[in-house]
Coordinates of C-alpha atoms in Angstrom, one line a residue:
X1 CA 162.1 145.3 78.5
X2 CA 162.6 146.6 81.8
X3 CA 166.1 146.2 82.3
X4 CA 167.6 144.4 85.2
X5 CA 171.1 144.8 84.3
X6 CA 174.0 145.7 87.2
X7 CA 173.8 149.5 87.9
X8 CA 177.9 151.5 88.2
X9 CA 176.9 151.2 91.9
X10 CA 176.1 148.0 92.4
X11 CA 179.3 147.1 90.0
X12 CA 182.1 147.7 92.6
X13 CA 180.8 144.9 94.6
X14 CA 181.1 142.3 91.9
X15 CA 182.8 139.7 92.3
X16 CA 186.9 138.8 90.5
X17 CA 186.2 142.9 89.3
X18 CA 183.6 141.7 86.6
X19 CA 182.4 145.5 86.0
X20 CA 179.2 145.1 83.4
X21 CA 178.4 146.8 80.1
X22 CA 176.4 149.8 80.4
X23 CA 172.6 149.2 81.0
X24 CA 172.2 150.1 77.8
X25 CA 174.5 148.2 75.6
X26 CA 173.1 145.6 78.5
X27 CA 170.2 145.8 77.6
X28 CA 171.2 145.2 73.9
X29 CA 172.3 142.1 74.6
X30 CA 169.2 140.4 76.4
X31 CA 167.6 141.6 73.9
X32 CA 169.9 139.9 70.7
X33 CA 169.7 136.6 73.3
X34 CA 166.2 136.9 73.6
X35 CA 165.9 136.6 70.2
X36 CA 168.5 133.6 69.7
X37 CA 166.9 131.8 72.3
X38 CA 163.2 131.8 71.0
X39 CA 163.9 131.9 67.0
X40 CA 167.0 128.8 67.1
X41 CA 167.7 127.8 70.6
X42 CA 171.0 128.9 71.0
X43 CA 172.7 131.5 73.6
X44 CA 175.6 133.3 72.3
X45 CA 175.8 134.4 76.4
X46 CA 176.5 130.5 77.8
X47 CA 178.4 129.8 74.2
X48 CA 180.8 132.8 75.0
X49 CA 182.0 131.5 78.9
X50 CA 181.3 127.9 77.7
X51 CA 183.8 128.7 74.7
X52 CA 185.7 131.0 77.3
X53 CA 185.7 128.4 80.3
X54 CA 186.5 125.4 78.3
X55 CA 182.8 124.2 79.2
X56 CA 179.7 122.4 77.1
X57 CA 177.5 125.3 77.0
X58 CA 174.6 125.1 79.5
X59 CA 170.9 125.5 78.9
X60 CA 169.6 128.2 78.5
X61 CA 165.6 129.4 79.0
X62 CA 163.7 132.5 79.2
X63 CA 162.0 133.2 82.5
X64 CA 159.3 135.9 82.7
X65 CA 158.2 136.5 85.9
X66 CA 155.9 139.5 86.6
X67 CA 157.4 143.0 88.5
X68 CA 156.1 143.2 91.4
X69 CA 156.4 146.9 91.7
X70 CA 155.4 148.4 87.8
X71 CA 153.4 144.6 87.0
X72 CA 154.6 144.2 83.9
X73 CA 155.8 140.5 82.6
X74 CA 159.4 141.2 81.8
X75 CA 162.1 138.5 80.3
X76 CA 164.8 137.2 81.7
X77 CA 167.3 134.5 79.8
X78 CA 168.2 132.2 82.6
X79 CA 170.5 128.8 82.7
X80 CA 168.4 126.5 83.2
X81 CA 168.5 122.6 84.6
X82 CA 165.9 119.3 84.6
X83 CA 164.4 117.9 87.6
X84 CA 162.7 115.0 87.1
X85 CA 159.6 116.5 85.0
X86 CA 160.3 120.2 86.7
X87 CA 163.1 123.2 85.7
X88 CA 165.4 125.1 88.2
X89 CA 167.2 127.8 88.2
X90 CA 169.6 129.1 90.5
X91 CA 169.4 132.9 91.8
X92 CA 173.4 133.6 92.0
X93 CA 174.0 137.0 90.3
X94 CA 176.9 135.6 90.2
X95 CA 177.9 136.1 93.9
X96 CA 176.5 139.3 94.4
X97 CA 175.7 140.0 98.0
X98 CA 172.0 140.5 96.7
X99 CA 169.6 138.5 94.7
X100 CA 168.7 138.8 91.5
X101 CA 165.4 141.3 90.2
X102 CA 163.9 138.3 89.1
X103 CA 163.6 136.1 91.9
X104 CA 162.2 139.1 94.1
X105 CA 159.3 138.6 91.8
X106 CA 159.1 134.8 92.3
X107 CA 159.3 135.7 95.2
X108 CA 156.1 138.7 95.1
X109 CA 154.3 136.4 92.2
X110 CA 155.7 132.9 91.4
X111 CA 153.3 132.0 88.6
X112 CA 155.5 132.9 85.5
X113 CA 156.2 131.2 82.6
X114 CA 159.6 129.2 80.9
X115 CA 159.7 129.2 77.0
X116 CA 162.4 126.4 76.0
X117 CA 162.7 124.7 73.2
X118 CA 160.6 126.7 71.9
X119 CA 157.7 125.9 73.3
X120 CA 156.2 128.4 76.4
X121 CA 155.5 126.4 80.1
X122 CA 152.6 128.2 82.6
X123 CA 154.9 126.8 86.1
X124 CA 154.8 127.5 88.9
X125 CA 157.7 129.0 91.9
X126 CA 159.0 127.9 95.0
X127 CA 162.8 127.9 96.6
X128 CA 164.1 124.2 97.4
X129 CA 165.1 123.2 100.8
X130 CA 166.9 121.0 102.2
X131 CA 168.6 117.1 100.6
X132 CA 166.3 118.4 97.2
X133 CA 168.3 122.2 97.2
X134 CA 172.2 119.9 98.1
X135 CA 170.5 117.5 94.9
X136 CA 170.0 120.2 92.8
X137 CA 172.8 122.1 93.7
X138 CA 175.3 119.8 92.8
X139 CA 173.6 118.5 89.4
X140 CA 173.6 122.6 88.5
X141 CA 177.6 122.8 90.1
X142 CA 178.5 119.5 88.4
X143 CA 177.2 121.2 84.2
X144 CA 178.8 125.4 85.5
X145 CA 180.9 125.0 87.8
X146 CA 181.2 128.4 88.7
X147 CA 177.7 128.4 91.3
X148 CA 180.1 126.9 93.6
X149 CA 182.3 130.2 93.3
X150 CA 179.8 132.6 93.4
X151 CA 178.0 131.2 96.4
X152 CA 181.9 131.9 98.4
X153 CA 181.2 135.2 97.6
X154 CA 177.9 135.5 97.8
X155 CA 178.5 135.1 101.5
X156 CA 176.8 135.3 103.4
X157 CA 173.4 135.4 101.2
X158 CA 172.7 131.2 100.8
X159 CA 171.9 131.7 96.7
X160 CA 168.8 130.1 96.0
X161 CA 167.8 127.6 93.9
X162 CA 164.0 128.0 92.6
X163 CA 162.0 124.8 91.4
X164 CA 159.7 125.4 88.9
X165 CA 157.1 123.6 88.8
X166 CA 154.9 123.0 85.2
X167 CA 151.6 123.8 86.0
X168 CA 147.9 125.0 83.9
X169 CA 147.1 128.8 83.0

């Protein structure tokens, strides 16, 4: 898998002085996270994050996008939210000034996959706008209030809300 971690140069612009682990450590964490989600439908990152903030766990999926430069499939554990029959993900990147790599990959090719509850779904991504974006954002921020802080930190970048609609393969 390709590493999509934050580089040390990006760490200096990280919100709240957060410094990400070195790339090799980050990749091991992501590998373990993908394993836990696949086999146990459980996210250690969501569990630890919720415990540290005294909040419930946030549902986590594995988003698989095609790399816009490499053409390889890249897996990223990410929080997701249900929106009727669709899924939604927030491209927050922790409030950093640039979009996450997975979002840039979706802009290049919106056809992707998500692994949720022991199943892989073929989905097509689109960016929510207007009332739909506001509704999904409000629901996501109820479950994970840090999104509101991330939007303030990311300013002037507007954090995209991505809707993942099921499609046939």
